[in-house]
Structures are given as structure tokens and as C-alpha cells.
């Protein structure tokens, strides 16, 4: 007779090895100094520039953001403008190796770099590359974090309207997280993700929703304050 307990243990081990998703690199990423500036200035940022990529709508800021579009083999910012992704290798849940290349007319040749991307969480990473760390100390290294401010939707997109004013748009789906800013009644947003479970506040249970709101990085809004359109 098959030992059911043994089969279950084997399934758990295999699940831990194989049943995970690769980290998602697509999106617009911002450096830590600009990230902190946003948190200290909770008003709409009129300087955000919107641009379409294969994964969705990027939110760019001049000289502070990095856009990555894996489908189009593209990575660009003030430092790496024009680099193409030649190869991408996923190394588990929290590491990606990118081989990027750029033609440099001055030397009539290609400049090739290997970038090792280390994820701190789903929306934070740092870049490992010895040459960049030695020559562009503001670009690479474990102390130079980048934070995702816009990225691909994880659920089918839905539109919603704010049903109240001074509603916080947060960096994470919890009350302890920082606030990007405030949304007001009638503001329209696009839903891109949803918390796994409802969250109870003052005896009421609602899901958190990750939204794309104009003038702010993508952030989380408590479902009580959203009228979701069908």
C-alpha cells in the first residue's frame, strides 16, 4: 500500500522546488532618494510622463527612473540608455542575470555588461556589477536600491471610482505601510492587483486593491472606498 504521508511529504518538497514564479522585472523602477522624496511629498506629481510598453503603462521621471521591458529586450535610464537585453537567466525566486549590450560609436564596438539583479522583495532590487560599482557608485551595489513604481497587472484590469475623499494610496496592502498620497471622491483608477485575503478594519472586511492612479506611483487602496465597475 502506498504510504500517503510519504507521498504528501514528497509533494511538499517538489512544490518548494518547482512551484514558484520567477521574479517580475518588467516595470518602471525608481532610485531610493526619489522614492523617499515621493513619500515626503504626498501630492500629485505633475512631472510623471506616461509611456506604453508591452507590459502596460510606465510612469517615468526624467533622470530618476529605469524602464525594463523584457518582451522587447529593452532596459533604459539615464545611465543605461539604449542598452538591449541579450540574455536573461532566472536563478530562483530572487535573482536574475541579465546580459546587456550597447553599440558605442566612439570605440566602434559593443559595450557588454552582465547585471546580476538581486530582489529584496517583489518590488525592490539592487544591481551587482563590479565595474559599475567601482565607476558608477550611485548606480550599482547593495546600498543602491530600486523600487517599482509601475508594473504589469497581475489580474484582469478593472476600472473603479473613489467613493470618499482623502483616501490613502499606500505602498503596501496594510495600515502600517507608507502613503504615496491621497485620492478624492470621483477620482478614477485602474485596478491591477488584489490582496489574497480580505482585511478587517473596524469590524468590516474588504480586500486591498493595487491601483494605477494618475500622478502617483502604483499603490494600494482599501476596497471599502472603491466603486468597481463591471
Coordinates of C-alpha atoms in Angstrom, one line a residue:
X1 CA 0.0 0.0 0.0
X2 CA 1.2 3.5 -0.9
X3 CA 2.3 5.5 2.2
X4 CA 0.1 8.6 1.9
X5 CA 2.1 10.5 4.4
X6 CA 5.3 9.9 2.4
X7 CA 3.6 10.9 -0.8
X8 CA 2.5 14.2 0.8
X9 CA 6.0 14.9 2.0
X10 CA 7.4 14.3 -1.4
X11 CA 4.8 16.6 -2.9
X12 CA 5.7 19.3 -0.5
X13 CA 9.4 19.1 -1.3
X14 CA 8.8 19.1 -5.0
X15 CA 6.4 22.1 -4.7
X16 CA 9.0 24.1 -2.8
X17 CA 11.5 23.4 -5.7
X18 CA 9.3 23.8 -8.7
X19 CA 6.1 25.7 -7.8
X20 CA 7.2 29.3 -7.7
X21 CA 7.1 32.1 -10.2
X22 CA 10.1 33.9 -11.5
X23 CA 10.6 37.4 -10.2
X24 CA 9.0 40.0 -12.5
X25 CA 11.5 42.6 -13.8
X26 CA 9.1 44.5 -16.1
X27 CA 8.2 47.9 -14.9
X28 CA 9.4 51.4 -14.1
X29 CA 11.9 51.5 -11.2
X30 CA 13.0 54.5 -9.2
X31 CA 16.1 55.1 -7.0
X32 CA 15.8 55.3 -3.2
X33 CA 16.3 59.0 -2.9
X34 CA 13.5 59.8 -5.3
X35 CA 11.3 57.1 -3.6
X36 CA 11.8 58.8 -0.3
X37 CA 11.1 62.2 -1.9
X38 CA 7.7 60.9 -3.1
X39 CA 6.8 59.7 0.4
X40 CA 7.7 63.1 1.9
X41 CA 5.7 64.9 -0.8
X42 CA 2.2 63.3 -0.8
X43 CA 0.7 65.3 -3.6
X44 CA 0.2 64.5 -7.3
X45 CA 3.4 64.6 -9.3
X46 CA 2.7 66.5 -12.5
X47 CA 6.1 65.6 -13.9
X48 CA 5.3 62.0 -14.4
X49 CA 5.5 61.0 -18.1
X50 CA 3.3 58.1 -19.3
X51 CA 4.5 55.7 -21.9
X52 CA 3.2 52.4 -23.2
X53 CA 5.3 49.3 -23.0
X54 CA 4.4 45.7 -23.8
X55 CA 3.6 45.1 -20.1
X56 CA 1.5 48.3 -19.7
X57 CA 1.8 51.9 -18.8
X58 CA 5.1 53.2 -17.5
X59 CA 5.4 56.2 -15.2
X60 CA 8.7 58.0 -16.0
X61 CA 10.5 60.8 -14.3
X62 CA 13.5 62.4 -16.0
X63 CA 16.9 61.1 -14.9
X64 CA 15.4 59.1 -11.9
X65 CA 13.6 56.1 -13.4
X66 CA 14.6 52.9 -15.2
X67 CA 12.2 51.2 -17.6
X68 CA 12.6 47.5 -18.3
X69 CA 10.6 45.7 -21.0
X70 CA 11.6 42.0 -21.2
X71 CA 9.4 41.3 -24.3
X72 CA 11.2 43.9 -26.3
X73 CA 14.6 43.2 -24.8
X74 CA 15.0 46.7 -23.6
X75 CA 16.4 48.4 -20.5
X76 CA 16.9 52.2 -20.3
X77 CA 17.6 55.0 -17.9
X78 CA 20.0 58.0 -17.7
X79 CA 22.9 55.6 -17.4
X80 CA 22.0 52.6 -19.5
X81 CA 20.0 54.4 -22.2
X82 CA 19.9 52.3 -25.4
X83 CA 21.0 49.0 -23.9
X84 CA 19.5 45.8 -25.3
X85 CA 18.9 42.7 -23.2
X86 CA 20.8 39.9 -25.0
X87 CA 20.0 37.1 -22.5
X88 CA 18.1 36.7 -19.3
X89 CA 18.6 33.8 -16.8
X90 CA 16.4 33.3 -13.8
X91 CA 18.2 31.9 -10.7
X92 CA 15.4 31.1 -8.3
X93 CA 12.9 33.4 -6.6
X94 CA 15.2 36.3 -6.0
X95 CA 17.9 36.5 -8.6
X96 CA 18.1 37.3 -12.3
X97 CA 21.2 37.5 -14.5
X98 CA 20.9 40.0 -17.4
X99 CA 23.4 40.2 -20.2
X100 CA 23.0 43.6 -21.9
X101 CA 24.8 45.3 -24.8
X102 CA 25.1 48.7 -26.4
X103 CA 26.9 49.9 -29.5
X104 CA 29.3 52.7 -28.7
X105 CA 30.2 54.7 -31.8
X106 CA 33.4 56.2 -30.2
X107 CA 35.0 52.8 -30.0
X108 CA 33.2 51.3 -33.0
X109 CA 32.3 48.3 -30.9
X110 CA 29.7 46.9 -28.4
X111 CA 29.8 47.5 -24.7
X112 CA 28.7 44.3 -22.9
X113 CA 27.7 44.1 -19.3
X114 CA 26.5 41.3 -17.0
X115 CA 24.0 42.7 -14.5
X116 CA 23.1 40.5 -11.5
X117 CA 19.7 41.6 -10.2
X118 CA 19.0 40.8 -6.5
X119 CA 15.4 41.1 -5.4
X120 CA 14.8 42.2 -1.8
X121 CA 11.0 41.7 -2.3
X122 CA 8.7 41.7 -5.3
X123 CA 9.1 45.4 -5.9
X124 CA 12.7 46.1 -4.7
X125 CA 16.0 45.1 -6.1
X126 CA 19.7 46.1 -6.4
X127 CA 22.2 45.6 -9.2
X128 CA 25.5 43.7 -8.8
X129 CA 28.3 44.5 -11.3
X130 CA 31.9 45.1 -10.2
X131 CA 32.7 47.7 -12.9
X132 CA 29.6 49.7 -12.3
X133 CA 30.1 49.6 -8.5
X134 CA 33.7 50.9 -9.0
X135 CA 32.9 53.5 -11.6
X136 CA 29.2 54.5 -11.0
X137 CA 28.8 54.1 -7.3
X138 CA 25.4 55.7 -7.4
X139 CA 24.1 53.0 -9.8
X140 CA 25.1 49.6 -8.5
X141 CA 25.8 47.9 -5.2
X142 CA 23.7 46.5 -2.3
X143 CA 23.1 50.0 -0.9
X144 CA 21.6 51.3 -4.1
X145 CA 18.0 50.0 -4.1
X146 CA 15.4 50.5 -6.8
X147 CA 11.7 50.4 -6.2
X148 CA 9.0 49.6 -8.7
X149 CA 6.5 52.5 -9.2
X150 CA 4.6 51.0 -12.1
X151 CA 4.4 47.5 -13.5
X152 CA 2.3 44.8 -15.2
X153 CA -1.2 44.0 -13.9
X154 CA -1.5 40.6 -12.1
X155 CA -5.3 40.3 -12.6
X156 CA -7.6 41.4 -15.5
X157 CA -7.7 45.2 -15.5
X158 CA -10.8 46.8 -14.0
X159 CA -11.9 50.5 -13.6
X160 CA -13.0 51.9 -10.3
X161 CA -14.1 55.3 -8.9
X162 CA -13.3 56.6 -5.4
X163 CA -16.4 56.8 -3.2
X164 CA -14.8 59.0 -0.5
X165 CA -12.2 61.8 -0.1
X166 CA -8.8 61.9 1.5
X167 CA -8.4 58.1 0.8
X168 CA -4.8 57.0 1.3
X169 CA -2.9 55.3 -1.5
X170 CA -0.4 53.1 0.2
X171 CA 2.9 51.4 -0.8
X172 CA 1.8 48.0 0.6
X173 CA -1.6 46.4 1.4
X174 CA -1.6 47.2 5.1
X175 CA -2.2 50.0 7.6
X176 CA 1.5 50.1 8.6
X177 CA 2.8 50.9 5.2
X178 CA 3.8 54.4 3.9
X179 CA 1.4 56.6 2.0
X180 CA 2.1 57.8 -1.6
X181 CA -0.7 60.4 -1.3
X182 CA -4.4 60.9 -1.1
X183 CA -7.2 60.2 -3.6
X184 CA -10.6 62.1 -3.6
X185 CA -14.2 61.2 -4.3
X186 CA -14.7 60.8 -8.0
X187 CA -11.1 60.1 -8.9
X188 CA -10.9 57.3 -11.4
X189 CA -8.3 54.5 -11.1
X190 CA -7.4 51.2 -12.8
X191 CA -7.2 48.1 -10.7
X192 CA -4.1 46.0 -11.3
X193 CA -3.9 43.5 -8.4
X194 CA -5.9 42.4 -5.3
X195 CA -4.9 41.1 -1.9
X196 CA -5.1 37.3 -1.3
X197 CA -7.5 37.8 1.6
X198 CA -9.9 40.5 2.9
X199 CA -8.5 42.7 5.6
X200 CA -10.6 43.7 8.7
X201 CA -10.8 47.4 9.8
X202 CA -13.2 48.5 12.4
X203 CA -15.3 45.3 12.1
X204 CA -15.5 45.5 8.3
X205 CA -13.7 43.2 5.9
X206 CA -12.6 44.3 2.4
X207 CA -9.9 43.4 0.0
X208 CA -7.0 45.7 -0.7
X209 CA -6.6 46.7 -4.4
X210 CA -3.5 47.8 -6.2
X211 CA -4.4 50.7 -8.4
X212 CA -2.9 52.9 -11.2
X213 CA -3.8 56.4 -10.2
X214 CA -2.8 59.5 -12.2
X215 CA 0.1 61.4 -10.7
X216 CA 1.1 58.7 -8.2
X217 CA 3.2 55.5 -8.3
X218 CA 1.0 52.4 -8.3
X219 CA -0.3 51.8 -4.8
X220 CA -2.9 50.1 -2.6
X221 CA -6.4 51.3 -1.7
X222 CA -8.8 49.7 0.7
X223 CA -11.7 48.3 -1.1
X224 CA -14.4 50.0 1.0
X225 CA -13.6 53.2 -0.8
X226 CA -13.8 51.9 -4.3
X227 CA -16.8 51.6 -6.6
X228 CA -15.6 48.9 -9.0
X229 CA -17.2 49.0 -12.5
X230 CA -18.3 45.7 -14.0

